[in-house]
Amino acid sequence: MGNHRRNYRSHTARFVAIAAGAGALTVAGAIVDTGVASAHDWSQVAMCESSGDWNINTGNGFYRGLQFTQSTWDAYKPEGAPARADMASVADQVAAAETTLSAQGIGAWPVCGAYLGWGGTTPDSSTRTPSTEESAEALQMAPAAPQADNICRWEWPVDGIISQGFHPGHDGTDFAVDVGTVLHAPTSGSISVAGPYDPGGYGTYIQMEANTGEQIQMGHLSETWVSEGDHVEVGDKIGATGNTGSSTGPHLHLRIHNGDAVDPVGFLKSAGACDTAAGDAVTVSAGDTLSNLASAKGFRWQDVWAANAWIADPDRIFVGGVIKF
């Protein structure tokens, strides 16, 4: 995977996508339910380190929710704990984390240790262990992980001159483009129609149902590269423009229906649509890593990071973020 620009611990090596919202309570509840006597709430550290998966083992040498190496586990595991770090229970992980913290300080978790909520000096021995009720109350008050920035959810499907706008009698917008121009999915959703099903009208066309509820039709195509039932992400290459059906020249007819037909240009502008993509895109899911997503598309993670300005820190990609390639 190459060297990263910062020498962080396991957190940098994974680029784990962080789930936001109620998941924090679920993970934290796992700690409370174990009855672990601990001076710190480790649930948010686990959320940061491993998306809150206390049983994670991706094969990268870092194990379980708090991402112990085997050598760290050997040094700080509690009495009676399994010899292997990848077999550690939540209670044993928390106990080992407290011992590691006492020996190494917050630097043992260079990024995620900040979620402990204290300034980096080991608490003195008089620190009182909170009761289960107090811990539960604190968890309910804890802020959720930050959401992804307001990035590309929509984009212009082609880069072309408007040859006919939206008006009574014309319930869409026409873009003058050459036959064979790549058509990009204007948002994420599922394909409901794809093919030469309207010879007297749209000709070969694609209809998709947006994740946000809109219905989108793209007509007069020369080719379709998707099939009914396919899920596509914003920016995916889904076909090529053409001059099929009832058409007086090469163009794309774009129709967006949101209860009623709406002006596609006005809609896309109000949605903050991005420029037509040069490639495809992926929406981040829980457990995704920047390295793995980049590798699956044949790119270096450094190049993908550079191409996505919304990713301020490659160590933390957020669920729901859209990564362009």
PDB file of C-alpha atoms in Angstrom:
ATOM      1  CA  MET A   1       0.000   0.000   0.000  1.00  0.00           C
ATOM      2  CA  GLY A   2       2.985   2.331   0.072  1.00  0.00           C
ATOM      3  CA  ASN A   3       4.155   4.654   2.778  1.00  0.00           C
ATOM      4  CA  HIS A   4       1.816   7.305   4.085  1.00  0.00           C
ATOM      5  CA  ARG A   5       2.832  10.841   4.731  1.00  0.00           C
ATOM      6  CA  ARG A   6       2.264  10.462   8.485  1.00  0.00           C
ATOM      7  CA  ASN A   7       3.599   7.643  10.596  1.00  0.00           C
ATOM      8  CA  TYR A   8       0.430   6.944  12.535  1.00  0.00           C
ATOM      9  CA  ARG A   9      -0.284   3.649  14.218  1.00  0.00           C
ATOM     10  CA  SER A  10      -2.929   1.265  12.942  1.00  0.00           C
ATOM     11  CA  HIS A  11      -5.374   4.077  12.296  1.00  0.00           C
ATOM     12  CA  THR A  12      -3.313   5.361   9.375  1.00  0.00           C
ATOM     13  CA  ALA A  13      -2.690   1.900   7.995  1.00  0.00           C
ATOM     14  CA  ARG A  14      -6.395   1.231   7.557  1.00  0.00           C
ATOM     15  CA  PHE A  15      -8.205   4.420   6.521  1.00  0.00           C
ATOM     16  CA  VAL A  16     -11.381   3.024   8.083  1.00  0.00           C
ATOM     17  CA  ALA A  17     -14.708   4.602   7.163  1.00  0.00           C
ATOM     18  CA  ILE A  18     -16.338   5.923  10.312  1.00  0.00           C
ATOM     19  CA  ALA A  19     -20.033   5.299  10.834  1.00  0.00           C
ATOM     20  CA  ALA A  20     -21.962   8.154  12.366  1.00  0.00           C
ATOM     21  CA  GLY A  21     -25.085   8.331  14.483  1.00  0.00           C
ATOM     22  CA  ALA A  22     -26.752   5.665  16.578  1.00  0.00           C
ATOM     23  CA  GLY A  23     -23.960   3.157  16.007  1.00  0.00           C
ATOM     24  CA  ALA A  24     -21.978   4.899  18.715  1.00  0.00           C
ATOM     25  CA  LEU A  25     -24.598   3.977  21.287  1.00  0.00           C
ATOM     26  CA  THR A  26     -24.696   0.378  20.133  1.00  0.00           C
ATOM     27  CA  VAL A  27     -20.936  -0.025  20.400  1.00  0.00           C
ATOM     28  CA  ALA A  28     -20.729   1.833  23.650  1.00  0.00           C
ATOM     29  CA  GLY A  29     -23.523  -0.251  25.048  1.00  0.00           C
ATOM     30  CA  ALA A  30     -21.371  -3.312  24.493  1.00  0.00           C
ATOM     31  CA  ILE A  31     -18.872  -1.927  26.982  1.00  0.00           C
ATOM     32  CA  VAL A  32     -21.493  -1.061  29.564  1.00  0.00           C
ATOM     33  CA  ASP A  33     -23.079  -4.501  29.277  1.00  0.00           C
ATOM     34  CA  THR A  34     -19.802  -6.247  30.086  1.00  0.00           C
ATOM     35  CA  GLY A  35     -19.615  -4.567  33.484  1.00  0.00           C
ATOM     36  CA  VAL A  36     -16.010  -3.592  32.821  1.00  0.00           C
ATOM     37  CA  ALA A  37     -14.552  -1.386  35.550  1.00  0.00           C
ATOM     38  CA  SER A  38     -12.683   1.212  33.536  1.00  0.00           C
ATOM     39  CA  ALA A  39     -11.537   4.765  34.160  1.00  0.00           C
ATOM     40  CA  HIS A  40     -12.327   5.729  30.573  1.00  0.00           C
ATOM     41  CA  ASP A  41     -15.040   5.287  27.984  1.00  0.00           C
ATOM     42  CA  TRP A  42     -13.320   3.482  25.100  1.00  0.00           C
ATOM     43  CA  SER A  43     -16.359   3.285  22.833  1.00  0.00           C
ATOM     44  CA  GLN A  44     -15.524   6.374  20.775  1.00  0.00           C
ATOM     45  CA  VAL A  45     -11.895   5.287  20.427  1.00  0.00           C
ATOM     46  CA  ALA A  46     -13.164   2.005  18.992  1.00  0.00           C
ATOM     47  CA  MET A  47     -15.546   3.895  16.720  1.00  0.00           C
ATOM     48  CA  CYS A  48     -12.604   5.887  15.387  1.00  0.00           C
ATOM     49  CA  GLU A  49     -10.166   2.958  15.181  1.00  0.00           C
ATOM     50  CA  SER A  50     -12.421   0.268  13.733  1.00  0.00           C
ATOM     51  CA  SER A  51     -15.840   1.756  12.985  1.00  0.00           C
ATOM     52  CA  GLY A  52     -16.921   0.312  16.316  1.00  0.00           C
ATOM     53  CA  ASP A  53     -16.382  -3.319  15.297  1.00  0.00           C
ATOM     54  CA  TRP A  54     -14.998  -4.936  18.448  1.00  0.00           C
ATOM     55  CA  ASN A  55     -14.377  -8.224  16.600  1.00  0.00           C
ATOM     56  CA  ILE A  56     -12.661  -6.875  13.489  1.00  0.00           C
ATOM     57  CA  ASN A  57      -9.716  -8.731  11.964  1.00  0.00           C
ATOM     58  CA  THR A  58      -8.806  -7.535   8.471  1.00  0.00           C
ATOM     59  CA  GLY A  59      -5.484  -9.368   8.363  1.00  0.00           C
ATOM     60  CA  ASN A  60      -3.387  -6.198   8.541  1.00  0.00           C
ATOM     61  CA  GLY A  61      -1.703  -7.039  11.863  1.00  0.00           C
ATOM     62  CA  PHE A  62      -4.039  -4.964  14.043  1.00  0.00           C
ATOM     63  CA  TYR A  63      -6.766  -6.736  15.948  1.00  0.00           C
ATOM     64  CA  ARG A  64     -10.196  -6.112  17.450  1.00  0.00           C
ATOM     65  CA  GLY A  65     -11.947  -2.876  18.254  1.00  0.00           C
ATOM     66  CA  LEU A  66      -8.977  -1.022  19.754  1.00  0.00           C
ATOM     67  CA  GLN A  67      -6.544  -2.356  17.134  1.00  0.00           C
ATOM     68  CA  PHE A  68      -3.855  -4.037  19.205  1.00  0.00           C
ATOM     69  CA  THR A  69      -0.756  -5.492  17.602  1.00  0.00           C
ATOM     70  CA  GLN A  70       0.184  -8.922  18.883  1.00  0.00           C
ATOM     71  CA  SER A  71       3.290  -7.512  20.584  1.00  0.00           C
ATOM     72  CA  THR A  72       1.266  -4.850  22.412  1.00  0.00           C
ATOM     73  CA  TRP A  73      -1.261  -7.469  23.405  1.00  0.00           C
ATOM     74  CA  ASP A  74       1.498  -9.721  24.750  1.00  0.00           C
ATOM     75  CA  ALA A  75       2.826  -6.865  26.866  1.00  0.00           C
ATOM     76  CA  TYR A  76      -0.428  -5.516  28.302  1.00  0.00           C
ATOM     77  CA  LYS A  77      -3.131  -8.188  28.152  1.00  0.00           C
ATOM     78  CA  PRO A  78      -4.877  -8.871  31.475  1.00  0.00           C
ATOM     79  CA  GLU A  79      -4.407 -12.071  33.424  1.00  0.00           C
ATOM     80  CA  GLY A  80      -6.455 -14.899  32.004  1.00  0.00           C
ATOM     81  CA  ALA A  81      -6.929 -13.255  28.604  1.00  0.00           C
ATOM     82  CA  PRO A  82      -6.397 -15.264  25.405  1.00  0.00           C
ATOM     83  CA  ALA A  83      -2.834 -15.409  24.129  1.00  0.00           C
ATOM     84  CA  ARG A  84      -3.948 -14.228  20.686  1.00  0.00           C
ATOM     85  CA  ALA A  85      -5.027 -10.628  20.242  1.00  0.00           C
ATOM     86  CA  ASP A  86      -7.605 -11.626  17.633  1.00  0.00           C
ATOM     87  CA  MET A  87      -9.465 -13.652  20.276  1.00  0.00           C
ATOM     88  CA  ALA A  88      -9.818 -10.868  22.849  1.00  0.00           C
ATOM     89  CA  SER A  89     -13.196 -10.148  24.402  1.00  0.00           C
ATOM     90  CA  VAL A  90     -14.465  -6.602  24.809  1.00  0.00           C
ATOM     91  CA  ALA A  91     -13.716  -6.744  28.532  1.00  0.00           C
ATOM     92  CA  ASP A  92     -10.148  -7.908  27.913  1.00  0.00           C
ATOM     93  CA  GLN A  93      -9.622  -5.238  25.260  1.00  0.00           C
ATOM     94  CA  VAL A  94     -10.724  -2.501  27.638  1.00  0.00           C
ATOM     95  CA  ALA A  95      -8.544  -3.847  30.444  1.00  0.00           C
ATOM     96  CA  ALA A  96      -5.520  -4.057  28.143  1.00  0.00           C
ATOM     97  CA  ALA A  97      -6.228  -0.564  26.837  1.00  0.00           C
ATOM     98  CA  GLU A  98      -6.171   0.887  30.359  1.00  0.00           C
ATOM     99  CA  THR A  99      -2.817  -0.803  31.041  1.00  0.00           C
ATOM    100  CA  THR A 100      -1.417   0.356  27.701  1.00  0.00           C
ATOM    101  CA  LEU A 101      -2.611   3.884  28.411  1.00  0.00           C
ATOM    102  CA  SER A 102      -0.894   3.892  31.794  1.00  0.00           C
ATOM    103  CA  ALA A 103       2.378   2.718  30.250  1.00  0.00           C
ATOM    104  CA  GLN A 104       2.435   4.608  26.948  1.00  0.00           C
ATOM    105  CA  GLY A 105      -0.024   7.449  27.366  1.00  0.00           C
ATOM    106  CA  ILE A 106      -2.420   8.723  24.749  1.00  0.00           C
ATOM    107  CA  GLY A 107       0.297   8.376  22.091  1.00  0.00           C
ATOM    108  CA  ALA A 108      -0.527   4.683  21.838  1.00  0.00           C
ATOM    109  CA  TRP A 109      -3.541   5.881  19.807  1.00  0.00           C
ATOM    110  CA  PRO A 110      -2.051   8.939  18.028  1.00  0.00           C
ATOM    111  CA  VAL A 111      -5.279   9.945  16.313  1.00  0.00           C
ATOM    112  CA  CYS A 112      -8.113   8.147  18.034  1.00  0.00           C
ATOM    113  CA  GLY A 113      -6.845   8.626  21.583  1.00  0.00           C
ATOM    114  CA  ALA A 114      -8.324  12.117  21.423  1.00  0.00           C
ATOM    115  CA  TYR A 115     -11.747  10.508  21.830  1.00  0.00           C
ATOM    116  CA  LEU A 116     -10.901   9.657  25.435  1.00  0.00           C
ATOM    117  CA  GLY A 117     -11.695  13.286  26.160  1.00  0.00           C
ATOM    118  CA  TRP A 118      -8.708  14.245  28.254  1.00  0.00           C
ATOM    119  CA  GLY A 119      -5.532  16.157  27.528  1.00  0.00           C
ATOM    120  CA  GLY A 120      -2.958  13.398  27.223  1.00  0.00           C
ATOM    121  CA  THR A 121      -1.671  12.967  30.783  1.00  0.00           C
ATOM    122  CA  THR A 122      -2.434   9.729  32.557  1.00  0.00           C
ATOM    123  CA  PRO A 123      -5.121  10.207  35.218  1.00  0.00           C
ATOM    124  CA  ASP A 124      -4.003   9.668  38.816  1.00  0.00           C
ATOM    125  CA  SER A 125      -5.007   6.582  40.757  1.00  0.00           C
ATOM    126  CA  SER A 126      -7.815   8.430  42.501  1.00  0.00           C
ATOM    127  CA  THR A 127      -9.856   8.581  39.288  1.00  0.00           C
ATOM    128  CA  ARG A 128     -13.269   7.196  40.168  1.00  0.00           C
ATOM    129  CA  THR A 129     -14.818   4.488  38.032  1.00  0.00           C
ATOM    130  CA  PRO A 130     -18.222   5.683  36.808  1.00  0.00           C
ATOM    131  CA  SER A 131     -21.257   3.598  37.594  1.00  0.00           C
ATOM    132  CA  THR A 132     -23.116   1.797  34.833  1.00  0.00           C
ATOM    133  CA  GLU A 133     -25.905   4.394  35.013  1.00  0.00           C
ATOM    134  CA  GLU A 134     -23.411   7.262  34.731  1.00  0.00           C
ATOM    135  CA  SER A 135     -21.656   5.592  31.818  1.00  0.00           C
ATOM    136  CA  ALA A 136     -24.929   5.054  29.978  1.00  0.00           C
ATOM    137  CA  GLU A 137     -25.921   8.684  30.518  1.00  0.00           C
ATOM    138  CA  ALA A 138     -22.566   9.879  29.197  1.00  0.00           C
ATOM    139  CA  LEU A 139     -22.928   7.689  26.120  1.00  0.00           C
ATOM    140  CA  GLN A 140     -26.319   9.172  25.325  1.00  0.00           C
ATOM    141  CA  MET A 141     -24.824  12.654  25.539  1.00  0.00           C
ATOM    142  CA  ALA A 142     -21.704  11.873  23.511  1.00  0.00           C
ATOM    143  CA  PRO A 143     -21.590  13.596  20.106  1.00  0.00           C
ATOM    144  CA  ALA A 144     -21.854  11.383  17.072  1.00  0.00           C
ATOM    145  CA  ALA A 145     -18.967  11.072  14.674  1.00  0.00           C
ATOM    146  CA  PRO A 146     -18.948  13.950  12.165  1.00  0.00           C
ATOM    147  CA  GLN A 147     -20.921  13.559   8.977  1.00  0.00           C
ATOM    148  CA  ALA A 148     -19.325  13.743   5.561  1.00  0.00           C
ATOM    149  CA  ASP A 149     -19.141  17.185   3.993  1.00  0.00           C
ATOM    150  CA  ASN A 150     -21.796  18.315   1.525  1.00  0.00           C
ATOM    151  CA  ILE A 151     -20.085  16.864  -1.519  1.00  0.00           C
ATOM    152  CA  CYS A 152     -21.207  15.621  -4.920  1.00  0.00           C
ATOM    153  CA  ARG A 153     -24.598  13.950  -4.652  1.00  0.00           C
ATOM    154  CA  TRP A 154     -25.582  15.095  -8.150  1.00  0.00           C
ATOM    155  CA  GLU A 155     -23.642  15.923 -11.271  1.00  0.00           C
ATOM    156  CA  TRP A 156     -24.274  17.021 -14.835  1.00  0.00           C
ATOM    157  CA  PRO A 157     -24.657  13.857 -16.955  1.00  0.00           C
ATOM    158  CA  VAL A 158     -22.894  15.383 -19.970  1.00  0.00           C
ATOM    159  CA  ASP A 159     -20.968  18.528 -20.762  1.00  0.00           C
ATOM    160  CA  GLY A 160     -22.912  20.106 -23.601  1.00  0.00           C
ATOM    161  CA  ILE A 161     -24.713  23.213 -24.807  1.00  0.00           C
ATOM    162  CA  ILE A 162     -28.436  23.427 -24.031  1.00  0.00           C
ATOM    163  CA  SER A 163     -30.243  23.231 -27.358  1.00  0.00           C
ATOM    164  CA  GLN A 164     -33.761  23.305 -25.924  1.00  0.00           C
ATOM    165  CA  GLY A 165     -34.804  24.143 -22.406  1.00  0.00           C
ATOM    166  CA  PHE A 166     -37.649  23.124 -20.126  1.00  0.00           C
ATOM    167  CA  HIS A 167     -41.008  24.705 -21.053  1.00  0.00           C
ATOM    168  CA  PRO A 168     -44.681  23.772 -21.532  1.00  0.00           C
ATOM    169  CA  GLY A 169     -44.776  21.002 -24.109  1.00  0.00           C
ATOM    170  CA  HIS A 170     -41.133  20.051 -23.466  1.00  0.00           C
ATOM    171  CA  ASP A 171     -40.801  18.424 -20.057  1.00  0.00           C
ATOM    172  CA  GLY A 172     -37.026  18.154 -20.017  1.00  0.00           C
ATOM    173  CA  THR A 173     -33.809  19.717 -21.253  1.00  0.00           C
ATOM    174  CA  ASP A 174     -31.874  18.858 -24.418  1.00  0.00           C
ATOM    175  CA  PHE A 175     -28.071  18.949 -24.461  1.00  0.00           C
ATOM    176  CA  ALA A 176     -26.391  19.114 -27.878  1.00  0.00           C
ATOM    177  CA  VAL A 177     -23.608  16.511 -27.805  1.00  0.00           C
ATOM    178  CA  ASP A 178     -21.972  14.284 -30.390  1.00  0.00           C
ATOM    179  CA  VAL A 179     -23.084  10.691 -30.869  1.00  0.00           C
ATOM    180  CA  GLY A 180     -21.037   8.479 -28.554  1.00  0.00           C
ATOM    181  CA  THR A 181     -20.488  11.061 -25.804  1.00  0.00           C
ATOM    182  CA  VAL A 182     -20.157   9.242 -22.484  1.00  0.00           C
ATOM    183  CA  LEU A 183     -23.253   9.543 -20.296  1.00  0.00           C
ATOM    184  CA  HIS A 184     -22.703   9.700 -16.530  1.00  0.00           C
ATOM    185  CA  ALA A 185     -25.227   8.823 -13.858  1.00  0.00           C
ATOM    186  CA  PRO A 186     -26.472  12.165 -12.512  1.00  0.00           C
ATOM    187  CA  THR A 187     -26.907  10.691  -9.027  1.00  0.00           C
ATOM    188  CA  SER A 188     -26.898   7.348  -7.221  1.00  0.00           C
ATOM    189  CA  GLY A 189     -29.819   4.975  -7.622  1.00  0.00           C
ATOM    190  CA  SER A 190     -31.146   1.924  -9.437  1.00  0.00           C
ATOM    191  CA  ILE A 191     -31.791   1.329 -13.128  1.00  0.00           C
ATOM    192  CA  SER A 192     -35.441   0.594 -13.964  1.00  0.00           C
ATOM    193  CA  VAL A 193     -35.252   0.722 -17.789  1.00  0.00           C
ATOM    194  CA  ALA A 194     -32.297   0.407 -20.150  1.00  0.00           C
ATOM    195  CA  GLY A 195     -32.597  -0.295 -23.858  1.00  0.00           C
ATOM    196  CA  PRO A 196     -34.294   0.496 -27.197  1.00  0.00           C
ATOM    197  CA  TYR A 197     -37.826   0.468 -25.805  1.00  0.00           C
ATOM    198  CA  ASP A 198     -39.295   3.666 -27.287  1.00  0.00           C
ATOM    199  CA  PRO A 199     -38.601   3.833 -31.049  1.00  0.00           C
ATOM    200  CA  GLY A 200     -41.210   6.546 -31.591  1.00  0.00           C
ATOM    201  CA  GLY A 201     -40.058   8.751 -28.768  1.00  0.00           C
ATOM    202  CA  TYR A 202     -36.955   8.465 -26.592  1.00  0.00           C
ATOM    203  CA  GLY A 203     -35.510   5.674 -28.733  1.00  0.00           C
ATOM    204  CA  THR A 204     -32.848   3.925 -26.698  1.00  0.00           C
ATOM    205  CA  TYR A 205     -33.069   5.326 -23.210  1.00  0.00           C
ATOM    206  CA  ILE A 206     -32.225   4.803 -19.554  1.00  0.00           C
ATOM    207  CA  GLN A 207     -34.588   5.390 -16.671  1.00  0.00           C
ATOM    208  CA  MET A 208     -33.286   5.373 -13.123  1.00  0.00           C
ATOM    209  CA  GLU A 209     -34.825   5.769  -9.687  1.00  0.00           C
ATOM    210  CA  ALA A 210     -32.675   8.042  -7.538  1.00  0.00           C
ATOM    211  CA  ASN A 211     -31.903   7.085  -3.961  1.00  0.00           C
ATOM    212  CA  THR A 212     -33.502  10.396  -3.009  1.00  0.00           C
ATOM    213  CA  GLY A 213     -36.786   9.537  -4.756  1.00  0.00           C
ATOM    214  CA  GLU A 214     -36.600  11.293  -8.115  1.00  0.00           C
ATOM    215  CA  GLN A 215     -37.160   9.488 -11.405  1.00  0.00           C
ATOM    216  CA  ILE A 216     -34.683  10.361 -14.154  1.00  0.00           C
ATOM    217  CA  GLN A 217     -34.952   9.604 -17.863  1.00  0.00           C
ATOM    218  CA  MET A 218     -32.160  10.027 -20.412  1.00  0.00           C
ATOM    219  CA  GLY A 219     -33.220   9.586 -24.019  1.00  0.00           C
ATOM    220  CA  HIS A 220     -32.014   9.252 -27.627  1.00  0.00           C
ATOM    221  CA  LEU A 221     -28.948   7.190 -26.631  1.00  0.00           C
ATOM    222  CA  SER A 222     -26.770   5.137 -28.942  1.00  0.00           C
ATOM    223  CA  GLU A 223     -25.706   2.632 -26.272  1.00  0.00           C
ATOM    224  CA  THR A 224     -26.649   1.535 -22.762  1.00  0.00           C
ATOM    225  CA  TRP A 225     -23.995   0.040 -20.483  1.00  0.00           C
ATOM    226  CA  VAL A 226     -26.279  -0.888 -17.621  1.00  0.00           C
ATOM    227  CA  SER A 227     -29.200  -3.259 -17.156  1.00  0.00           C
ATOM    228  CA  GLU A 228     -32.487  -3.165 -15.313  1.00  0.00           C
ATOM    229  CA  GLY A 229     -31.896  -3.712 -11.601  1.00  0.00           C
ATOM    230  CA  ASP A 230     -28.322  -2.428 -11.592  1.00  0.00           C
ATOM    231  CA  HIS A 231     -27.317  -0.029  -8.839  1.00  0.00           C
ATOM    232  CA  VAL A 232     -25.206   2.893  -9.992  1.00  0.00           C
ATOM    233  CA  GLU A 233     -23.308   5.601  -8.164  1.00  0.00           C
ATOM    234  CA  VAL A 234     -23.213   9.249  -9.105  1.00  0.00           C
ATOM    235  CA  GLY A 235     -20.704   9.687 -11.932  1.00  0.00           C
ATOM    236  CA  ASP A 236     -20.761   6.082 -13.155  1.00  0.00           C
ATOM    237  CA  LYS A 237     -20.491   5.671 -16.932  1.00  0.00           C
ATOM    238  CA  ILE A 238     -23.858   4.239 -17.919  1.00  0.00           C
ATOM    239  CA  GLY A 239     -24.140   4.728 -21.671  1.00  0.00           C
ATOM    240  CA  ALA A 240     -23.450   6.872 -24.716  1.00  0.00           C
ATOM    241  CA  THR A 241     -25.506   9.638 -26.279  1.00  0.00           C
ATOM    242  CA  GLY A 242     -26.972   9.306 -29.752  1.00  0.00           C
ATOM    243  CA  ASN A 243     -29.719  10.230 -32.187  1.00  0.00           C
ATOM    244  CA  THR A 244     -32.286   7.440 -31.784  1.00  0.00           C
ATOM    245  CA  GLY A 245     -36.069   7.685 -31.579  1.00  0.00           C
ATOM    246  CA  SER A 246     -37.880  10.898 -32.445  1.00  0.00           C
ATOM    247  CA  SER A 247     -34.821  13.093 -32.753  1.00  0.00           C
ATOM    248  CA  THR A 248     -33.782  15.835 -35.148  1.00  0.00           C
ATOM    249  CA  GLY A 249     -30.082  15.628 -34.338  1.00  0.00           C
ATOM    250  CA  PRO A 250     -27.587  14.186 -31.864  1.00  0.00           C
ATOM    251  CA  HIS A 251     -28.471  15.205 -28.318  1.00  0.00           C
ATOM    252  CA  LEU A 252     -29.343  14.009 -24.826  1.00  0.00           C
ATOM    253  CA  HIS A 253     -32.853  14.558 -23.529  1.00  0.00           C
ATOM    254  CA  LEU A 254     -32.801  14.738 -19.731  1.00  0.00           C
ATOM    255  CA  ARG A 255     -36.044  14.528 -17.773  1.00  0.00           C
ATOM    256  CA  ILE A 256     -36.306  14.656 -13.964  1.00  0.00           C
ATOM    257  CA  HIS A 257     -39.614  13.830 -12.315  1.00  0.00           C
ATOM    258  CA  ASN A 258     -40.230  14.629  -8.655  1.00  0.00           C
ATOM    259  CA  GLY A 259     -43.966  14.142  -8.381  1.00  0.00           C
ATOM    260  CA  ASP A 260     -44.187  16.357 -11.461  1.00  0.00           C
ATOM    261  CA  ALA A 261     -41.654  17.060 -14.172  1.00  0.00           C
ATOM    262  CA  VAL A 262     -39.174  19.685 -12.984  1.00  0.00           C
ATOM    263  CA  ASP A 263     -36.710  21.880 -14.827  1.00  0.00           C
ATOM    264  CA  PRO A 264     -33.553  19.716 -14.906  1.00  0.00           C
ATOM    265  CA  VAL A 265     -31.228  22.704 -15.115  1.00  0.00           C
ATOM    266  CA  GLY A 266     -32.823  24.480 -12.176  1.00  0.00           C
ATOM    267  CA  PHE A 267     -32.945  21.246 -10.202  1.00  0.00           C
ATOM    268  CA  LEU A 268     -29.286  20.373 -10.773  1.00  0.00           C
ATOM    269  CA  LYS A 269     -28.161  23.894  -9.971  1.00  0.00           C
ATOM    270  CA  SER A 270     -30.132  23.933  -6.722  1.00  0.00           C
ATOM    271  CA  ALA A 271     -28.673  20.527  -5.835  1.00  0.00           C
ATOM    272  CA  GLY A 272     -25.147  21.876  -6.296  1.00  0.00           C
ATOM    273  CA  ALA A 273     -24.420  19.440  -9.109  1.00  0.00           C
ATOM    274  CA  CYS A 274     -20.763  18.878  -9.842  1.00  0.00           C
ATOM    275  CA  ASP A 275     -19.186  19.078 -13.272  1.00  0.00           C
ATOM    276  CA  THR A 276     -19.414  16.012 -15.464  1.00  0.00           C
ATOM    277  CA  ALA A 277     -17.130  13.344 -14.023  1.00  0.00           C
ATOM    278  CA  ALA A 278     -14.083  12.036 -15.812  1.00  0.00           C
ATOM    279  CA  GLY A 279     -14.600   8.655 -14.150  1.00  0.00           C
ATOM    280  CA  ASP A 280     -16.888   6.800 -11.802  1.00  0.00           C
ATOM    281  CA  ALA A 281     -17.502   7.094  -8.079  1.00  0.00           C
ATOM    282  CA  VAL A 282     -18.200   5.046  -4.958  1.00  0.00           C
ATOM    283  CA  THR A 283     -20.287   5.905  -1.906  1.00  0.00           C
ATOM    284  CA  VAL A 284     -18.401   4.972   1.269  1.00  0.00           C
ATOM    285  CA  SER A 285     -19.936   2.189   3.377  1.00  0.00           C
ATOM    286  CA  ALA A 286     -19.075   1.164   6.935  1.00  0.00           C
ATOM    287  CA  GLY A 287     -15.784  -0.732   6.984  1.00  0.00           C
ATOM    288  CA  ASP A 288     -14.510   0.672   3.688  1.00  0.00           C
ATOM    289  CA  THR A 289     -10.925   1.891   3.533  1.00  0.00           C
ATOM    290  CA  LEU A 290      -9.448   4.421   1.148  1.00  0.00           C
ATOM    291  CA  SER A 291      -6.692   1.977   0.293  1.00  0.00           C
ATOM    292  CA  ASN A 292      -9.083  -0.873  -0.517  1.00  0.00           C
ATOM    293  CA  LEU A 293     -11.451   1.295  -2.545  1.00  0.00           C
ATOM    294  CA  ALA A 294      -8.576   2.734  -4.553  1.00  0.00           C
ATOM    295  CA  SER A 295      -7.022  -0.680  -5.136  1.00  0.00           C
ATOM    296  CA  ALA A 296     -10.334  -2.111  -6.355  1.00  0.00           C
ATOM    297  CA  LYS A 297     -10.455   0.584  -9.030  1.00  0.00           C
ATOM    298  CA  GLY A 298      -6.781   0.200  -9.960  1.00  0.00           C
ATOM    299  CA  PHE A 299      -5.576   3.456  -8.412  1.00  0.00           C
ATOM    300  CA  ARG A 300      -3.049   4.455  -5.750  1.00  0.00           C
ATOM    301  CA  TRP A 301      -4.704   5.750  -2.571  1.00  0.00           C
ATOM    302  CA  GLN A 302      -2.497   8.869  -2.741  1.00  0.00           C
ATOM    303  CA  ASP A 303      -3.922   9.786  -6.161  1.00  0.00           C
ATOM    304  CA  VAL A 304      -7.509   9.171  -5.058  1.00  0.00           C
ATOM    305  CA  TRP A 305      -6.959  11.326  -1.974  1.00  0.00           C
ATOM    306  CA  ALA A 306      -5.566  14.131  -4.130  1.00  0.00           C
ATOM    307  CA  ALA A 307      -8.593  13.961  -6.444  1.00  0.00           C
ATOM    308  CA  ASN A 308     -11.142  14.254  -3.627  1.00  0.00           C
ATOM    309  CA  ALA A 309     -10.800  17.608  -1.922  1.00  0.00           C
ATOM    310  CA  TRP A 310     -13.490  16.788   0.654  1.00  0.00           C
ATOM    311  CA  ILE A 311     -11.212  14.170   2.272  1.00  0.00           C
ATOM    312  CA  ALA A 312      -9.305  16.369   4.700  1.00  0.00           C
ATOM    313  CA  ASP A 313      -7.630  13.416   6.411  1.00  0.00           C
ATOM    314  CA  PRO A 314      -7.141  10.093   4.572  1.00  0.00           C
ATOM    315  CA  ASP A 315      -7.195   8.346   7.933  1.00  0.00           C
ATOM    316  CA  ARG A 316     -10.890   9.165   8.245  1.00  0.00           C
ATOM    317  CA  ILE A 317     -13.322   8.668   5.397  1.00  0.00           C
ATOM    318  CA  PHE A 318     -16.938   8.932   6.401  1.00  0.00           C
ATOM    319  CA  VAL A 319     -19.892   6.724   5.595  1.00  0.00           C
ATOM    320  CA  GLY A 320     -21.980   8.407   2.898  1.00  0.00           C
ATOM    321  CA  GLY A 321     -19.047  10.250   1.335  1.00  0.00           C
ATOM    322  CA  VAL A 322     -18.706   9.908  -2.436  1.00  0.00           C
ATOM    323  CA  ILE A 323     -15.204   9.133  -3.676  1.00  0.00           C
ATOM    324  CA  LYS A 324     -14.384  10.020  -7.274  1.00  0.00           C
ATOM    325  CA  PHE A 325     -11.864   8.074  -9.358  1.00  0.00           C
TER     326      PHE A 325
END
